[in-house]
Amino acid sequence: MIVGTRAQLIKMAPVFRELERRDSAYRLVFTGQHTVTMEALLADFGVVTRPEYMYSGPEVSGIARMLFWMPKILFRMLRRRRTLFRNELNRPPTVVVHGDTFSTLLGALAGKLTGCRVAHIESGLRSFNVWNPFPEELTRKLVFRLTDLAFCPGEWASGNMARYNVETVDTGQNTLLDTLRLALADDEPADKTEFKRYCVASVHRFENIFVRQRIEWVAEALERVAEELDVVFVLHPATEKRLRVTGLFLRLCSNPRIHFRERMPYTAFIRLLQASVFVLTDGGSNQEELYYMQKPTLILRNATERREGIGERAVLCGFEQDVVDGFLEKVWREGRGEDILASDIHPSPRIVDRLLRDGRGAEQA
């Protein structure tokens, strides 16, 4: 199990827990793409398997650092191939990767180079525009070609894998649905904000924060929303750095209805989203979470590889202020619907069922 980012760990946690519930051992490898709060997330979700670290330096947040980090991690994984990529029977195991990050590509490439079977969770998602989102769309296309077993979160994603020579498993929904169940089942009381009515903003994508025109548009959109209600802006470190460099941090700070918050534990963040009126985000995982909770969502992107909520309570902004105004009017008119967390679909056990079938086959051989 190769994990690099917080989002990947959050989505993979219910798979890890299901493996542990069945007393099925697995090797958990952290690439170090993200380092902050990773241990805390393991504790929050009750994952007991200890990770093996490929990197323990500063968090990989910039493009220059990413280009230096990638070959280093690939080299380290290949150098340790005899321990990382061999099972108890000295056979190549299944290497499981998730999503669309550089860690996904590194894990799939290392798995393929060492003769392993590569399984890709959250496979088949596409925007069909290599530049939007970039580099995630390109990363997915490369990973698809390295994949042997594709776990697809729905019929549409499964259909997108038809052109590739892979075995596909339709998991029905994203594993994030199981993650939300874990988070919302927590008996801890929700953190209270000082605002009766508020929205939440979360922005972190490269194409938004590293393009001056985009980040300025986002700032203007937040100011427009702040005319209607308070905005709780949850800051990623890279986003805060770019806001300060561009001078937008002080500008937004001067607005009495825009309130910055540091990143918080996952359960606390989900409770914050749950109690909000609506959310502005450029995160794909957020889009899915909010769809499951039926929370109105303004997606700060031109295109998305996910279909959840689009045409219902999720709106792609296309970086048009008229769309922001139209979204606000729709929110006041329609409110929110009933969440679908009561669905009887549980993706994580489906994934574990299939993975363990491979394991039993190896033992029998």
Short mmCIF file of C-alpha atoms in Angstrom, two decimals:
data_model
loop_
_atom_site.label_atom_id
_atom_site.label_comp_id
_atom_site.label_asym_id
_atom_site.label_seq_id
_atom_site.Cartn_x
_atom_site.Cartn_y
_atom_site.Cartn_z
CA MET A 1 0.00 0.00 0.00
CA ILE A 2 1.78 3.14 -1.23
CA VAL A 3 0.52 6.48 0.11
CA GLY A 4 1.92 9.96 -0.40
CA THR A 5 -0.65 12.60 0.51
CA ARG A 6 -3.19 13.34 3.24
CA ALA A 7 -6.06 12.94 0.79
CA GLN A 8 -4.81 9.49 -0.18
CA LEU A 9 -4.45 8.44 3.44
CA ILE A 10 -7.95 9.71 4.25
CA LYS A 11 -9.46 7.73 1.38
CA MET A 12 -7.40 4.61 2.03
CA ALA A 13 -7.95 4.49 5.80
CA PRO A 14 -11.17 2.42 5.58
CA VAL A 15 -9.36 -0.10 3.33
CA PHE A 16 -6.56 -0.40 5.89
CA ARG A 17 -9.07 -0.83 8.70
CA GLU A 18 -10.93 -3.51 6.77
CA LEU A 19 -7.69 -5.43 6.20
CA GLU A 20 -6.85 -5.16 9.88
CA ARG A 21 -10.38 -6.24 10.88
CA ARG A 22 -9.79 -9.43 8.90
CA ASP A 23 -6.32 -9.92 10.41
CA SER A 24 -4.74 -9.55 6.96
CA ALA A 25 -1.21 -8.17 7.12
CA TYR A 26 -0.08 -5.54 4.62
CA ARG A 27 2.93 -3.29 4.14
CA LEU A 28 2.21 0.46 4.35
CA VAL A 29 4.72 2.69 2.54
CA PHE A 30 4.75 6.49 2.90
CA THR A 31 6.54 8.34 0.10
CA GLY A 32 6.74 11.57 2.12
CA GLN A 33 5.02 13.80 -0.43
CA HIS A 34 3.04 15.05 2.57
CA THR A 35 4.43 14.71 6.10
CA VAL A 36 2.43 17.08 8.31
CA THR A 37 -0.47 15.40 10.21
CA MET A 38 0.05 11.99 8.56
CA GLU A 39 0.72 10.25 11.88
CA ALA A 40 -2.23 12.07 13.44
CA LEU A 41 -4.51 10.81 10.66
CA LEU A 42 -3.42 7.22 11.27
CA ALA A 43 -4.32 7.67 14.94
CA ASP A 44 -7.61 9.42 14.17
CA PHE A 45 -8.77 6.52 12.00
CA GLY A 46 -7.44 3.82 14.31
CA VAL A 47 -5.01 2.36 11.77
CA VAL A 48 -2.52 0.22 13.71
CA THR A 49 -0.11 -0.87 10.94
CA ARG A 50 3.06 1.19 11.13
CA PRO A 51 4.28 2.87 7.92
CA GLU A 52 7.70 2.56 6.33
CA TYR A 53 9.07 5.95 5.29
CA MET A 54 10.85 6.60 2.01
CA TYR A 55 11.50 10.24 2.87
CA SER A 56 11.48 12.31 6.04
CA GLY A 57 12.50 15.78 4.86
CA PRO A 58 10.39 18.94 4.45
CA GLU A 59 6.94 18.52 2.94
CA VAL A 60 7.03 18.50 -0.88
CA SER A 61 4.98 21.59 -1.70
CA GLY A 62 6.72 23.31 -4.60
CA ILE A 63 7.35 22.27 -8.19
CA ALA A 64 11.15 22.59 -7.91
CA ARG A 65 11.23 20.46 -4.76
CA MET A 66 8.91 17.94 -6.41
CA LEU A 67 11.30 17.47 -9.36
CA PHE A 68 14.14 16.78 -6.92
CA TRP A 69 12.07 14.49 -4.70
CA MET A 70 10.59 12.18 -7.37
CA PRO A 71 13.76 10.46 -8.67
CA LYS A 72 15.06 10.17 -5.11
CA ILE A 73 11.95 8.27 -3.96
CA LEU A 74 11.89 6.02 -7.03
CA PHE A 75 15.56 5.16 -6.49
CA ARG A 76 14.97 4.38 -2.80
CA MET A 77 12.01 2.11 -3.55
CA LEU A 78 13.96 0.22 -6.21
CA ARG A 79 17.01 -0.07 -3.95
CA ARG A 80 14.78 -1.69 -1.30
CA ARG A 81 12.91 -3.85 -3.79
CA ARG A 82 13.88 -7.13 -2.10
CA THR A 83 12.08 -6.12 1.10
CA LEU A 84 9.36 -3.82 -0.25
CA PHE A 85 8.31 -5.80 -3.30
CA ARG A 86 8.49 -9.40 -2.15
CA ASN A 87 5.97 -11.25 0.01
CA GLU A 88 6.50 -14.01 2.57
CA LEU A 89 6.74 -16.59 -0.24
CA ASN A 90 9.40 -14.47 -1.99
CA ARG A 91 6.97 -13.67 -4.79
CA PRO A 92 6.05 -10.21 -6.11
CA PRO A 93 3.01 -8.95 -4.18
CA THR A 94 0.24 -6.69 -5.40
CA VAL A 95 1.25 -3.03 -5.17
CA VAL A 96 -1.76 -0.83 -4.40
CA VAL A 97 -1.75 2.86 -5.35
CA HIS A 98 -4.48 5.46 -5.13
CA GLY A 99 -5.67 8.49 -7.05
CA ASP A 100 -3.74 10.89 -9.27
CA THR A 101 -0.70 12.24 -7.43
CA PHE A 102 3.01 11.95 -8.16
CA SER A 103 3.13 9.31 -5.41
CA THR A 104 0.56 7.29 -7.37
CA LEU A 105 2.77 7.34 -10.44
CA LEU A 106 5.93 6.54 -8.46
CA GLY A 107 4.27 3.58 -6.75
CA ALA A 108 2.82 2.18 -9.97
CA LEU A 109 6.15 2.61 -11.79
CA ALA A 110 8.13 0.97 -8.98
CA GLY A 111 5.63 -1.88 -8.84
CA LYS A 112 5.82 -2.50 -12.58
CA LEU A 113 9.62 -2.32 -12.66
CA THR A 114 9.86 -4.95 -9.91
CA GLY A 115 7.43 -7.37 -11.58
CA CYS A 116 4.49 -6.74 -9.25
CA ARG A 117 0.80 -6.66 -10.07
CA VAL A 118 -0.36 -3.03 -9.81
CA ALA A 119 -3.81 -2.23 -8.40
CA HIS A 120 -5.17 1.30 -8.75
CA ILE A 121 -7.91 2.52 -6.41
CA GLU A 122 -10.11 5.41 -7.65
CA SER A 123 -9.29 4.41 -11.21
CA GLY A 124 -11.06 5.53 -14.36
CA LEU A 125 -11.76 9.14 -13.42
CA ARG A 126 -11.16 11.51 -16.34
CA SER A 127 -11.62 15.16 -17.28
CA PHE A 128 -10.51 14.44 -20.90
CA ASN A 129 -8.42 17.62 -20.86
CA VAL A 130 -4.74 17.00 -20.17
CA TRP A 131 -4.23 20.62 -19.07
CA ASN A 132 -7.21 20.76 -16.75
CA PRO A 133 -6.55 19.64 -14.09
CA PHE A 134 -2.80 19.58 -14.62
CA PRO A 135 -0.82 17.48 -13.83
CA GLU A 136 -3.48 15.14 -12.38
CA GLU A 137 -5.09 14.23 -15.71
CA LEU A 138 -1.72 13.37 -17.25
CA THR A 139 -0.75 11.38 -14.16
CA ARG A 140 -3.92 9.30 -14.35
CA LYS A 141 -3.37 8.45 -18.01
CA LEU A 142 0.16 7.25 -17.23
CA VAL A 143 -0.99 5.22 -14.22
CA PHE A 144 -3.77 3.57 -16.27
CA ARG A 145 -1.11 2.13 -18.57
CA LEU A 146 0.78 0.67 -15.61
CA THR A 147 -2.32 -0.80 -13.95
CA ASP A 148 -3.34 -4.47 -13.91
CA LEU A 149 -6.33 -4.23 -11.55
CA ALA A 150 -8.51 -1.11 -11.59
CA PHE A 151 -10.92 -0.37 -8.74
CA CYS A 152 -13.39 2.09 -10.27
CA PRO A 153 -15.88 4.16 -8.22
CA GLY A 154 -18.89 3.62 -10.46
CA GLU A 155 -20.06 2.53 -13.89
CA TRP A 156 -18.85 5.66 -15.70
CA ALA A 157 -15.30 5.28 -14.36
CA SER A 158 -15.32 1.57 -15.22
CA GLY A 159 -16.33 2.41 -18.80
CA ASN A 160 -13.37 4.77 -19.11
CA MET A 161 -11.02 1.82 -18.51
CA ALA A 162 -12.43 -0.28 -21.37
CA ARG A 163 -9.62 0.73 -23.75
CA TYR A 164 -6.93 -0.44 -21.33
CA ASN A 165 -5.86 -4.04 -20.84
CA VAL A 166 -6.91 -4.23 -17.19
CA GLU A 167 -9.25 -6.11 -14.93
CA THR A 168 -11.87 -3.69 -13.57
CA VAL A 169 -13.86 -3.88 -10.35
CA ASP A 170 -16.78 -1.49 -9.90
CA THR A 171 -16.75 -0.45 -6.22
CA GLY A 172 -20.07 1.39 -6.56
CA GLN A 173 -18.84 4.57 -4.87
CA ASN A 174 -15.57 6.06 -3.73
CA THR A 175 -13.91 4.75 -0.56
CA LEU A 176 -14.41 8.29 0.74
CA LEU A 177 -18.00 7.29 1.49
CA ASP A 178 -16.67 4.80 4.06
CA THR A 179 -14.28 7.44 5.41
CA LEU A 180 -17.15 9.85 5.99
CA ARG A 181 -19.08 7.17 7.83
CA LEU A 182 -16.12 6.73 10.16
CA ALA A 183 -15.74 10.48 10.70
CA LEU A 184 -19.41 11.22 11.30
CA ALA A 185 -19.82 8.23 13.60
CA ASP A 186 -17.36 9.87 15.99
CA ASP A 187 -19.13 10.81 19.21
CA GLU A 188 -16.94 13.83 19.79
CA PRO A 189 -18.98 17.06 19.83
CA ALA A 190 -18.57 19.23 16.76
CA ASP A 191 -16.31 22.26 17.08
CA LYS A 192 -18.43 25.36 17.30
CA THR A 193 -17.63 28.47 15.31
CA GLU A 194 -18.51 31.96 16.42
CA PHE A 195 -20.63 32.42 13.30
CA LYS A 196 -24.30 31.48 13.03
CA ARG A 197 -24.19 31.26 9.24
CA TYR A 198 -21.00 30.75 7.31
CA CYS A 199 -19.47 29.10 4.26
CA VAL A 200 -16.14 27.30 4.02
CA ALA A 201 -13.38 27.93 1.45
CA SER A 202 -10.51 25.56 0.63
CA VAL A 203 -8.05 26.27 -2.21
CA HIS A 204 -4.80 24.44 -2.91
CA ARG A 205 -4.46 23.30 -6.55
CA PHE A 206 -1.30 24.23 -8.45
CA GLU A 207 -3.21 25.78 -11.34
CA ASN A 208 -5.07 28.09 -8.95
CA ILE A 209 -2.42 29.23 -6.51
CA PHE A 210 0.58 29.50 -8.86
CA VAL A 211 -1.20 31.49 -11.58
CA ARG A 212 -1.50 35.14 -10.54
CA GLN A 213 -4.72 35.74 -12.47
CA ARG A 214 -6.38 32.70 -10.91
CA ILE A 215 -5.48 33.43 -7.31
CA GLU A 216 -6.63 37.02 -7.73
CA TRP A 217 -9.95 35.78 -9.14
CA VAL A 218 -10.37 33.48 -6.14
CA ALA A 219 -9.72 36.41 -3.78
CA GLU A 220 -12.36 38.48 -5.58
CA ALA A 221 -14.83 35.60 -5.41
CA LEU A 222 -14.32 35.29 -1.66
CA GLU A 223 -14.88 39.01 -1.27
CA ARG A 224 -18.10 38.72 -3.26
CA VAL A 225 -19.33 35.86 -1.08
CA ALA A 226 -18.38 37.79 2.07
CA GLU A 227 -20.99 40.39 1.12
CA GLU A 228 -23.61 37.73 1.97
CA LEU A 229 -22.15 35.82 4.97
CA ASP A 230 -18.98 34.95 6.85
CA VAL A 231 -16.27 32.95 5.02
CA VAL A 232 -14.10 30.47 6.95
CA PHE A 233 -11.00 30.04 4.78
CA VAL A 234 -9.07 26.88 5.74
CA LEU A 235 -5.50 27.53 4.63
CA HIS A 236 -3.08 25.01 3.16
CA PRO A 237 0.57 26.02 3.78
CA ALA A 238 1.30 26.47 0.06
CA THR A 239 -1.83 28.60 -0.35
CA GLU A 240 -0.91 30.86 2.54
CA LYS A 241 2.59 31.29 1.14
CA ARG A 242 1.25 32.33 -2.26
CA LEU A 243 -1.30 34.72 -0.74
CA ARG A 244 1.47 36.43 1.19
CA VAL A 245 3.78 36.63 -1.83
CA THR A 246 1.05 38.21 -3.95
CA GLY A 247 -0.09 40.62 -1.24
CA LEU A 248 -3.56 39.08 -1.18
CA PHE A 249 -3.21 37.79 2.38
CA LEU A 250 -3.29 41.26 3.94
CA ARG A 251 -6.10 42.29 1.58
CA LEU A 252 -8.29 39.38 2.65
CA CYS A 253 -7.32 39.83 6.31
CA SER A 254 -8.71 43.35 6.15
CA ASN A 255 -12.16 42.01 5.29
CA PRO A 256 -14.05 41.54 8.60
CA ARG A 257 -16.10 38.65 7.20
CA ILE A 258 -13.19 36.53 5.92
CA HIS A 259 -11.63 34.42 8.67
CA PHE A 260 -8.47 32.33 8.20
CA ARG A 261 -8.13 28.95 9.90
CA GLU A 262 -5.23 26.53 9.96
CA ARG A 263 -5.77 23.01 8.67
CA MET A 264 -7.50 20.89 11.26
CA PRO A 265 -8.02 17.17 12.01
CA TYR A 266 -10.18 15.42 9.44
CA THR A 267 -13.20 14.83 11.66
CA ALA A 268 -13.20 18.45 12.81
CA PHE A 269 -13.00 19.62 9.20
CA ILE A 270 -15.91 17.40 8.15
CA ARG A 271 -18.01 18.74 11.01
CA LEU A 272 -17.12 22.28 9.92
CA LEU A 273 -18.31 21.47 6.38
CA GLN A 274 -21.45 19.78 7.66
CA ALA A 275 -22.56 22.84 9.62
CA SER A 276 -21.82 25.34 6.82
CA VAL A 277 -24.33 26.83 4.39
CA PHE A 278 -22.16 25.95 1.37
CA VAL A 279 -18.54 25.39 0.37
CA LEU A 280 -16.12 26.85 -2.18
CA THR A 281 -13.35 24.41 -3.08
CA ASP A 282 -10.99 23.28 -5.82
CA GLY A 283 -10.47 19.84 -4.24
CA GLY A 284 -11.74 16.69 -5.91
CA SER A 285 -12.04 14.89 -2.58
CA ASN A 286 -14.02 17.80 -1.17
CA GLN A 287 -16.37 17.58 -4.15
CA GLU A 288 -17.09 13.95 -3.32
CA GLU A 289 -17.47 14.52 0.42
CA LEU A 290 -19.89 17.37 -0.16
CA TYR A 291 -21.88 15.35 -2.68
CA TYR A 292 -22.35 12.58 -0.12
CA MET A 293 -23.52 15.20 2.39
CA GLN A 294 -25.60 16.98 -0.30
CA LYS A 295 -23.93 20.27 0.55
CA PRO A 296 -24.12 23.06 -2.09
CA THR A 297 -20.65 23.42 -3.61
CA LEU A 298 -18.98 25.96 -5.88
CA ILE A 299 -16.06 24.17 -7.55
CA LEU A 300 -13.22 26.59 -8.29
CA ARG A 301 -12.11 24.92 -11.51
CA ASN A 302 -12.75 24.90 -15.24
CA ALA A 303 -13.16 21.12 -15.38
CA THR A 304 -13.36 18.17 -13.02
CA GLU A 305 -12.67 14.46 -13.47
CA ARG A 306 -15.47 13.68 -11.03
CA ARG A 307 -19.18 13.65 -11.80
CA GLU A 308 -20.50 13.69 -8.24
CA GLY A 309 -22.96 16.51 -7.69
CA ILE A 310 -22.48 18.19 -11.08
CA GLY A 311 -25.85 19.41 -12.35
CA GLU A 312 -27.34 18.97 -8.89
CA ARG A 313 -25.79 20.89 -5.98
CA ALA A 314 -22.28 21.30 -7.38
CA VAL A 315 -21.45 24.06 -9.87
CA LEU A 316 -18.22 24.50 -11.85
CA CYS A 317 -17.34 28.17 -11.63
CA GLY A 318 -15.33 28.40 -14.89
CA PHE A 319 -13.79 31.47 -13.21
CA GLU A 320 -16.79 33.61 -14.13
CA GLN A 321 -18.18 36.03 -11.53
CA ASP A 322 -21.67 35.66 -13.04
CA VAL A 323 -21.54 31.98 -12.11
CA VAL A 324 -20.74 32.91 -8.51
CA ASP A 325 -23.79 35.19 -8.39
CA GLY A 326 -25.98 32.52 -9.95
CA PHE A 327 -24.71 29.93 -7.47
CA LEU A 328 -25.53 32.20 -4.51
CA GLU A 329 -29.04 32.78 -5.82
CA LYS A 330 -29.53 29.02 -6.20
CA VAL A 331 -28.30 28.35 -2.65
CA TRP A 332 -30.74 30.84 -1.13
CA ARG A 333 -33.54 29.38 -3.25
CA GLU A 334 -32.97 25.65 -2.83
CA GLY A 335 -30.97 25.04 0.34
CA ARG A 336 -29.61 21.49 0.73
CA GLY A 337 -31.01 18.00 0.31
CA GLU A 338 -30.77 14.79 2.29
CA ASP A 339 -27.36 13.15 2.45
CA ILE A 340 -26.81 9.68 1.03
CA LEU A 341 -24.54 8.33 3.74
CA ALA A 342 -27.26 5.81 4.56
CA SER A 343 -26.48 4.08 1.24
CA ASP A 344 -25.89 0.33 1.55
CA ILE A 345 -22.81 0.59 -0.71
CA HIS A 346 -19.52 -0.04 1.14
CA PRO A 347 -16.61 0.22 -1.35
CA SER A 348 -13.75 -0.76 0.99
CA PRO A 349 -14.91 -4.35 1.71
CA ARG A 350 -15.34 -4.89 -2.04
CA ILE A 351 -11.73 -3.83 -2.59
CA VAL A 352 -10.40 -6.02 0.20
CA ASP A 353 -12.42 -9.02 -1.05
CA ARG A 354 -10.69 -8.80 -4.42
CA LEU A 355 -7.21 -8.12 -3.03
CA LEU A 356 -7.40 -11.07 -0.66
CA ARG A 357 -8.50 -13.33 -3.49
CA ASP A 358 -5.12 -12.62 -5.12
CA GLY A 359 -3.40 -13.34 -1.81
CA ARG A 360 -5.13 -16.70 -1.38
CA GLY A 361 -4.17 -17.61 -4.93
CA ALA A 362 -0.50 -16.94 -4.16
CA GLU A 363 -0.65 -19.08 -1.02
CA GLN A 364 -2.21 -21.97 -2.91
CA ALA A 365 0.42 -21.72 -5.64
#
